[in-house]
PDB file of C-alpha atoms in Angstrom:
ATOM      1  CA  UNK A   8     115.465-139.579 149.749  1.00 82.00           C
ATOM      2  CA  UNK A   9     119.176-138.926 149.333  1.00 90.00           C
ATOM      3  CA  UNK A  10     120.731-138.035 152.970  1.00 89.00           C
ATOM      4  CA  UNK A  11     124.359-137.141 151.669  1.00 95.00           C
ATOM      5  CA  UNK A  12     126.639-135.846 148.971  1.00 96.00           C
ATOM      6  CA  UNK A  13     127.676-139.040 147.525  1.00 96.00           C
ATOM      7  CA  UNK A  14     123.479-140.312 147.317  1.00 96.00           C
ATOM      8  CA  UNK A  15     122.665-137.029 145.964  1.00 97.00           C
ATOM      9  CA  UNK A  16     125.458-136.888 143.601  1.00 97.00           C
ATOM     10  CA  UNK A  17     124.293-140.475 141.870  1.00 96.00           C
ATOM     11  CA  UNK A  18     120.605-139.404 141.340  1.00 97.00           C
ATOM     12  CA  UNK A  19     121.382-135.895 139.749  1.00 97.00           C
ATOM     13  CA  UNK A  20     123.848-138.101 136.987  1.00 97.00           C
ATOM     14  CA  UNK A  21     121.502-140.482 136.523  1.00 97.00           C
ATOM     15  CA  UNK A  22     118.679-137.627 136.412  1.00 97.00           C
ATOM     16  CA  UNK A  23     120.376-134.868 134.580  1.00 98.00           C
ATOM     17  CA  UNK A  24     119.108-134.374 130.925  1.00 98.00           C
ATOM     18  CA  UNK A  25     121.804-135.444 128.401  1.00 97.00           C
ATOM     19  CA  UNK A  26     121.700-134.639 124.036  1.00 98.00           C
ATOM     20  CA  UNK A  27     119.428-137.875 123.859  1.00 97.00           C
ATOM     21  CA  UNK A  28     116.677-136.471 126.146  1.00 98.00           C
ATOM     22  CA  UNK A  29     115.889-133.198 123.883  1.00 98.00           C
ATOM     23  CA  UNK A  30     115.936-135.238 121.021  1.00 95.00           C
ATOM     24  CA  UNK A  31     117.650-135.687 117.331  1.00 95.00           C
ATOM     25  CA  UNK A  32     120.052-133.197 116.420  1.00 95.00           C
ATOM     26  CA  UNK A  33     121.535-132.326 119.810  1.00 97.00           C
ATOM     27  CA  UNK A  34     125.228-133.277 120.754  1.00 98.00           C
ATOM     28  CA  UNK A  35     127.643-132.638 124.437  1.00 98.00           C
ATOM     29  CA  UNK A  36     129.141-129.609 124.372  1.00 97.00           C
ATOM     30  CA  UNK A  37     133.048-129.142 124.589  1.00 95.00           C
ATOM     31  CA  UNK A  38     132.269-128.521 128.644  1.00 93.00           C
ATOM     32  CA  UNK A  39     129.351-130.904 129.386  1.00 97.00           C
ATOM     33  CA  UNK A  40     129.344-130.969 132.870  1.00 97.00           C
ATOM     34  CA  UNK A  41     129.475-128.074 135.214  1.00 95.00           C
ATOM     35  CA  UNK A  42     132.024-128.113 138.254  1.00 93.00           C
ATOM     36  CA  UNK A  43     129.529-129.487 141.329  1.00 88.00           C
ATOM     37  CA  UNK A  44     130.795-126.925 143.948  1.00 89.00           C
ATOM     38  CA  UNK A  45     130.073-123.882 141.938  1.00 91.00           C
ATOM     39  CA  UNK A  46     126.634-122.022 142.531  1.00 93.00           C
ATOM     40  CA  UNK A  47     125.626-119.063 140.508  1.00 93.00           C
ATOM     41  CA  UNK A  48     124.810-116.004 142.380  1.00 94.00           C
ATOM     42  CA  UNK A  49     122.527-113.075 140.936  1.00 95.00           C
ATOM     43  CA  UNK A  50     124.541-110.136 142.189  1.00 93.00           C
ATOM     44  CA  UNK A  51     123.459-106.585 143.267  1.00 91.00           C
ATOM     45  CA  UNK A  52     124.013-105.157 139.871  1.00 94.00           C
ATOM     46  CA  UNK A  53     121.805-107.753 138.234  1.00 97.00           C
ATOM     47  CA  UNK A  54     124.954-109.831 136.786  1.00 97.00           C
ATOM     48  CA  UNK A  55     125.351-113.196 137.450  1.00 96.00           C
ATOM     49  CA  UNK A  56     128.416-114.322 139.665  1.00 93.00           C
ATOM     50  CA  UNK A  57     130.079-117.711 140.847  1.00 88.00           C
ATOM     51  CA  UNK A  58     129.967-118.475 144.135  1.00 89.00           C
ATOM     52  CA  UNK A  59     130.043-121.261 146.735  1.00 91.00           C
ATOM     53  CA  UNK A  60     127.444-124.201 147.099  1.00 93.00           C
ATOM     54  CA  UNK A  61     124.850-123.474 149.536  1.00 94.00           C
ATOM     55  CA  UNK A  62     124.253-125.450 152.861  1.00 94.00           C
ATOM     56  CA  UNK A  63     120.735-126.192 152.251  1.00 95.00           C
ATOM     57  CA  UNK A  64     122.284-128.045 148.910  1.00 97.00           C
ATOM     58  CA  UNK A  65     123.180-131.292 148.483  1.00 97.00           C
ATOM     59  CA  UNK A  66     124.744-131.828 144.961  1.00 97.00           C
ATOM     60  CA  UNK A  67     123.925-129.681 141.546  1.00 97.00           C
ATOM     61  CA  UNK A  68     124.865-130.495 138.115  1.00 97.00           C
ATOM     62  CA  UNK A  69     124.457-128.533 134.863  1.00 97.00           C
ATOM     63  CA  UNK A  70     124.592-130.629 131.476  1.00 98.00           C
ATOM     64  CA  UNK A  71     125.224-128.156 128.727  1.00 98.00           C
ATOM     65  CA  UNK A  72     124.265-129.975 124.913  1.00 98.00           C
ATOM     66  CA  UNK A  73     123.780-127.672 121.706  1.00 98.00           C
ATOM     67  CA  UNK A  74     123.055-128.404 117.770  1.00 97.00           C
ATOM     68  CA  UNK A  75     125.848-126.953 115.384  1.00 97.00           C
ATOM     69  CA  UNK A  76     125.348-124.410 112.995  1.00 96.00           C
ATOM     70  CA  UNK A  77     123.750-125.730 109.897  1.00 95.00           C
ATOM     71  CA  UNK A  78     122.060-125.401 107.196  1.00 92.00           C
ATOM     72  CA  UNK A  79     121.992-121.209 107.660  1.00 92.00           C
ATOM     73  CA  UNK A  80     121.214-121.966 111.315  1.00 95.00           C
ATOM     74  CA  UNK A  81     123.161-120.363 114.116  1.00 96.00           C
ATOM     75  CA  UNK A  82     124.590-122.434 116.991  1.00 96.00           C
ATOM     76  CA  UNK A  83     121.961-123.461 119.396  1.00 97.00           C
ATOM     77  CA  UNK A  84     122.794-123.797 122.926  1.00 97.00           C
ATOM     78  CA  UNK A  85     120.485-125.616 125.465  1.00 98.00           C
ATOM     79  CA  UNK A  86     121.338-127.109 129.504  1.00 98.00           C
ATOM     80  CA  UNK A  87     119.585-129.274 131.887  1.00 98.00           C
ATOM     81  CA  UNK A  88     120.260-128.690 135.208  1.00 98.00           C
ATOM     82  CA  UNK A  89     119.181-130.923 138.331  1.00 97.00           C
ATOM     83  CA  UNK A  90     119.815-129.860 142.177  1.00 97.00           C
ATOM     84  CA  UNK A  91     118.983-131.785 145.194  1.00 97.00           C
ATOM     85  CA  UNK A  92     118.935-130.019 148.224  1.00 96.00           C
ATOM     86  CA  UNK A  93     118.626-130.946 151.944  1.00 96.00           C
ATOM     87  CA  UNK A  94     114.481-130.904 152.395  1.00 94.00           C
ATOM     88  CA  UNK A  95     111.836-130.548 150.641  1.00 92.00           C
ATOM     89  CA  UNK A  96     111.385-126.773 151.899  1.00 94.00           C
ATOM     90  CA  UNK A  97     114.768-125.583 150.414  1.00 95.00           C
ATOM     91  CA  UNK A  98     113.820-126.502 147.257  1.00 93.00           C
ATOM     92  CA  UNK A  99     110.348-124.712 147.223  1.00 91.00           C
ATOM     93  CA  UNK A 100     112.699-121.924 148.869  1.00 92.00           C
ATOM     94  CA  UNK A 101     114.617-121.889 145.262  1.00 93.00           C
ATOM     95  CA  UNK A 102     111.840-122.199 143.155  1.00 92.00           C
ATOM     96  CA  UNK A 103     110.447-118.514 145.262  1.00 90.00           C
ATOM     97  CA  UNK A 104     113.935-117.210 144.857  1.00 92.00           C
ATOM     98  CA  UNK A 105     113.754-118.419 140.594  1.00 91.00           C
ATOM     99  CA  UNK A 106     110.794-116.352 140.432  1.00 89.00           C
ATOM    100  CA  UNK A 107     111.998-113.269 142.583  1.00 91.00           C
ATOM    101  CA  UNK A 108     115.103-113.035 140.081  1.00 93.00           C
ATOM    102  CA  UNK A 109     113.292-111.908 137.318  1.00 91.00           C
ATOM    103  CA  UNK A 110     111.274-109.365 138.595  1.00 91.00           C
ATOM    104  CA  UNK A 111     114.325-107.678 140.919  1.00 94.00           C
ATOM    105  CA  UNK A 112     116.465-108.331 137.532  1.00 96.00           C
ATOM    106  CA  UNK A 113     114.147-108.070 134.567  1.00 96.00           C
ATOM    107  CA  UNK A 114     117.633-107.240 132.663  1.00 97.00           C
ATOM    108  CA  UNK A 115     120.688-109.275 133.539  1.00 97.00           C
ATOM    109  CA  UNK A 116     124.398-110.320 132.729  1.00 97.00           C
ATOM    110  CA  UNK A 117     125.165-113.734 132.353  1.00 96.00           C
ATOM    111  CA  UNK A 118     128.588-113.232 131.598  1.00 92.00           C
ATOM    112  CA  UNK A 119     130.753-110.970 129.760  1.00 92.00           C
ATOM    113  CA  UNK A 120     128.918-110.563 125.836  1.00 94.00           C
ATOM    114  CA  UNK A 121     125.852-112.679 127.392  1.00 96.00           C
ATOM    115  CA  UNK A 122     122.975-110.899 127.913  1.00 97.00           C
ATOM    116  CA  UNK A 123     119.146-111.043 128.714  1.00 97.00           C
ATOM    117  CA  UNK A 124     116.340-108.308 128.697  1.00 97.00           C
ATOM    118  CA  UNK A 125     112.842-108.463 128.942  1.00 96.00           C
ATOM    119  CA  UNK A 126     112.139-111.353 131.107  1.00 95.00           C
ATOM    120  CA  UNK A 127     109.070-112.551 132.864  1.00 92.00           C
ATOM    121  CA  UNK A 128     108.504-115.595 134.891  1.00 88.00           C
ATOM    122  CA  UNK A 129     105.353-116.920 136.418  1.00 81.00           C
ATOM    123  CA  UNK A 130     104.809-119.941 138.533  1.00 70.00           C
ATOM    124  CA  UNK A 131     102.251-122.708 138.841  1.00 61.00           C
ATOM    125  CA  UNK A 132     101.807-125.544 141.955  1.00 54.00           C
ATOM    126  CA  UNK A 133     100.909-128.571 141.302  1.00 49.00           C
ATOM    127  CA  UNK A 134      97.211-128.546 139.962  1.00 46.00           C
ATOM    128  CA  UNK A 135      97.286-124.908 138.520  1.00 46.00           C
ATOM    129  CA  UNK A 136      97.762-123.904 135.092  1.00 48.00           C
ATOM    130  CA  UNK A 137      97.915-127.251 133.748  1.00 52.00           C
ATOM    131  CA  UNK A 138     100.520-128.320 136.288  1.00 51.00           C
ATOM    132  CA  UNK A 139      99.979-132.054 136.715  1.00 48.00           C
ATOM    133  CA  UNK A 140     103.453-133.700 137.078  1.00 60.00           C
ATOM    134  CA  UNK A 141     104.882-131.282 139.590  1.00 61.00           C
ATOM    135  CA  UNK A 142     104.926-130.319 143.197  1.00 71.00           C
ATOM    136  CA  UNK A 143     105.987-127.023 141.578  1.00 79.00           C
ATOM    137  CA  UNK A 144     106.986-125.573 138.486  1.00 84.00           C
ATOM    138  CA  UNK A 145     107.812-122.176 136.621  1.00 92.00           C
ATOM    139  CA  UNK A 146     108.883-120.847 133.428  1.00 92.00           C
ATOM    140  CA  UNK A 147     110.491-117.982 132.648  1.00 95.00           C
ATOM    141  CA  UNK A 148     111.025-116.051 129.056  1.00 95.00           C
ATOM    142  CA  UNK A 149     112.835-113.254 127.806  1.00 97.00           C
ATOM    143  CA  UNK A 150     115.470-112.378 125.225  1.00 97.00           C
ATOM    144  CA  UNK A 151     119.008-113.221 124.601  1.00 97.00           C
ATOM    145  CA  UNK A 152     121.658-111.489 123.510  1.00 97.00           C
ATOM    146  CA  UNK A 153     125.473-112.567 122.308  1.00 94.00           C
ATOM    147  CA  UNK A 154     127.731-109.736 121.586  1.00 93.00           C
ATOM    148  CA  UNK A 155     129.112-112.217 118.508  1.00 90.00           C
ATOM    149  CA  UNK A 156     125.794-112.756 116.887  1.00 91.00           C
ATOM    150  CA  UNK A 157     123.438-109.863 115.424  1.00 89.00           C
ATOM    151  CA  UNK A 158     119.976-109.025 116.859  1.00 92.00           C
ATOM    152  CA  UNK A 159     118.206-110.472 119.901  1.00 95.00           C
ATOM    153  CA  UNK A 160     117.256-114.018 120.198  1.00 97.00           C
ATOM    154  CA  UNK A 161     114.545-115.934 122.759  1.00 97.00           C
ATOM    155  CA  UNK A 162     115.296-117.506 126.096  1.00 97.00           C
ATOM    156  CA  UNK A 163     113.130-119.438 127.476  1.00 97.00           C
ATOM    157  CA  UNK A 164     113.471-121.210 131.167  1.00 96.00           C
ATOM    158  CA  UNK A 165     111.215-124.101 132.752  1.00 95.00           C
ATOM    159  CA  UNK A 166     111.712-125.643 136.097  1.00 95.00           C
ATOM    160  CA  UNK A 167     109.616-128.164 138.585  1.00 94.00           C
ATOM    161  CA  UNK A 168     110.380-128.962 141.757  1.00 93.00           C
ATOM    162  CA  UNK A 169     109.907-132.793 142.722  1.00 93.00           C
ATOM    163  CA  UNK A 170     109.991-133.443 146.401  1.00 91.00           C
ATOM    164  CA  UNK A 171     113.468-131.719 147.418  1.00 94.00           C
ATOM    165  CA  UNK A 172     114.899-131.975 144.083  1.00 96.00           C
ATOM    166  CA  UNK A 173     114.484-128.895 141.699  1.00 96.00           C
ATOM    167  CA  UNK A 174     114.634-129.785 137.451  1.00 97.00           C
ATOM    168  CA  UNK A 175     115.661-127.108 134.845  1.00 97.00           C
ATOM    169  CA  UNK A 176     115.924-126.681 131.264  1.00 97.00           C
ATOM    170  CA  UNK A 177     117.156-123.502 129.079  1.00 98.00           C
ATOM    171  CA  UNK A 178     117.278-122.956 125.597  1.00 98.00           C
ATOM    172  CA  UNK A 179     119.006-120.040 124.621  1.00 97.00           C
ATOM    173  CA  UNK A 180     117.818-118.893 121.204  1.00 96.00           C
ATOM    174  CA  UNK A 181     120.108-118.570 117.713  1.00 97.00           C
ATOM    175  CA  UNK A 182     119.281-117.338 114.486  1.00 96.00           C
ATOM    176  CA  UNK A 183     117.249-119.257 112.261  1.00 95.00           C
ATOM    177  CA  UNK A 184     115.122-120.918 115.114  1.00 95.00           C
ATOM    178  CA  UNK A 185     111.463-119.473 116.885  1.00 93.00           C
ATOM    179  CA  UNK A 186     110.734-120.603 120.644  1.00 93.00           C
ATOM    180  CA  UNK A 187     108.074-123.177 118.812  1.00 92.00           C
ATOM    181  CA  UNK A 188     110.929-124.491 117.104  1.00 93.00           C
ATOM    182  CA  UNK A 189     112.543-125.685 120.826  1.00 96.00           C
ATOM    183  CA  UNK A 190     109.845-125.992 122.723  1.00 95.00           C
ATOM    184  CA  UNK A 191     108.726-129.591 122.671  1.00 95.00           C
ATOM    185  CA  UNK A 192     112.431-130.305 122.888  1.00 97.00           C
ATOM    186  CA  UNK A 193     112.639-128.468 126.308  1.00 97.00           C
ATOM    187  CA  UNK A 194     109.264-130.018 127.329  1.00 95.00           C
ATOM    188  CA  UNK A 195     111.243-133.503 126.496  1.00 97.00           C
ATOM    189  CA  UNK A 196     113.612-132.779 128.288  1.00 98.00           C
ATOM    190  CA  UNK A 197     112.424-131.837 131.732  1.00 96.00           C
ATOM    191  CA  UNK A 198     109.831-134.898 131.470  1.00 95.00           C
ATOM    192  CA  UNK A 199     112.164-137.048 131.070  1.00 97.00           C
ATOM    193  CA  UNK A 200     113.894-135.801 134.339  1.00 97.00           C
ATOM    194  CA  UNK A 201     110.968-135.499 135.684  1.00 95.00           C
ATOM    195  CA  UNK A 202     110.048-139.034 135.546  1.00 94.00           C
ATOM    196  CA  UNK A 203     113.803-140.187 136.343  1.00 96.00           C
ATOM    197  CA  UNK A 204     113.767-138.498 139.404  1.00 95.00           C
ATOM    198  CA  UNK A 205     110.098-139.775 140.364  1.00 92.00           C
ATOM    199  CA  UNK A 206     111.448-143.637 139.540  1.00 91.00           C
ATOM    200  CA  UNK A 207     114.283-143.242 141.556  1.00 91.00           C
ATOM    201  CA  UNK A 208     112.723-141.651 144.458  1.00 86.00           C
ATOM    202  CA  UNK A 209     109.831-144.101 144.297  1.00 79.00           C
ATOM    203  CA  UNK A 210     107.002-141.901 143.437  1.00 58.00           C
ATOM    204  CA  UNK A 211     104.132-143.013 140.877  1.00 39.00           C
ATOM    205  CA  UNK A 212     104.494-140.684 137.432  1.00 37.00           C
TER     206      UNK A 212
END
């Protein structure tokens, strides 16, 4: 089990879900990586703010991917995101906070232009609701809105908690595209973290 930074820092790279996890189709975005010592903060008014990394986390890391507009298909914009904190207990702490975030903030901001309504999250331990692979795991869904595209799109949120280690994905919807469309992709691509992070940490899949 990673003790520091540095050990935490090398499983979440090796973890994190790049384009080739979610499948054909799917390249880096411009900004692949997110900046380690920022931690996103649902604020007061519902709208999502940076802030510092927590002490109960070790290392976090946010791999942003997408599939360019084609063939009368908008620009489709998914992320993986892995974070390993200190003990097992923070992470089921963040996986209680996940869940509390959509029913305090059913509507929220993620930035300026970015929006989601609607959402809903429910959460399953390991052996409920078809939860096999997991100590934990969620998903949350909703609707998406950019200010430079037309009409609402889905969003759609899964997450399992391994141990300390938490495991998301995101899709965020475009035009042209239905939730069925992305969802085996998203499913590929927290399995495939999923059983990284079990390898590394020496667990049987």
């Amino acid at each position: 089990m990673p003790k520091n930074r540095a050990d935490a820092q090398r499983l979440a790279l090796f973890v994190v879900a790049g384009p080739d996890a979610w499948g054909p189709g799917y390249v880096k975005r411009a900004q692949y990586l997110s900046d380690p010592d920022r931690w996103p903060v649902l604020g007061d008014e519902c709208t999502w703010e940076g802030g510092g990394l927590p002490a109960s986390v070790l290392y976090s890391v946010t791999a942003s991917s997408e599939v360019p507009a084609a063939g009368g298909k908008g620009l489709l914009r998914v992320s993986a995101t892995v974070t390993v904190h200190r003990t097992e207990v923070d992470g089921d702490w963040e996986m209680a906070e996940t869940l509390e975030e959509a029913l305090r903030c059913p509507n929220q901001t993620l930035r300026e232009g970015e929006k989601l309504s609607e959402l809903n999250s429910i959460g399953n331990p390991f052996g409920v609701g078809g939860n096999y692979t997991a100590s934990d795991s969620l998903g949350e869904r909703g609707k998406y809105e950019l200010s430079t595209v037309k009409g609402k799109q889905f969003y759609s949120w899964y997450q399992s908690r391994i141990g300390q280690v938490t495991l998301a994905t995101v899709v965020k919807g475009a035009p042209g595209y239905t939730e069925n469309d992305t969802n085996s992709a998203q499913v590929q691509a927290l399995v495939t973290m999923i059983e990284r992070v079990k390898a590394q940490l020496g667990e049987q899949s």
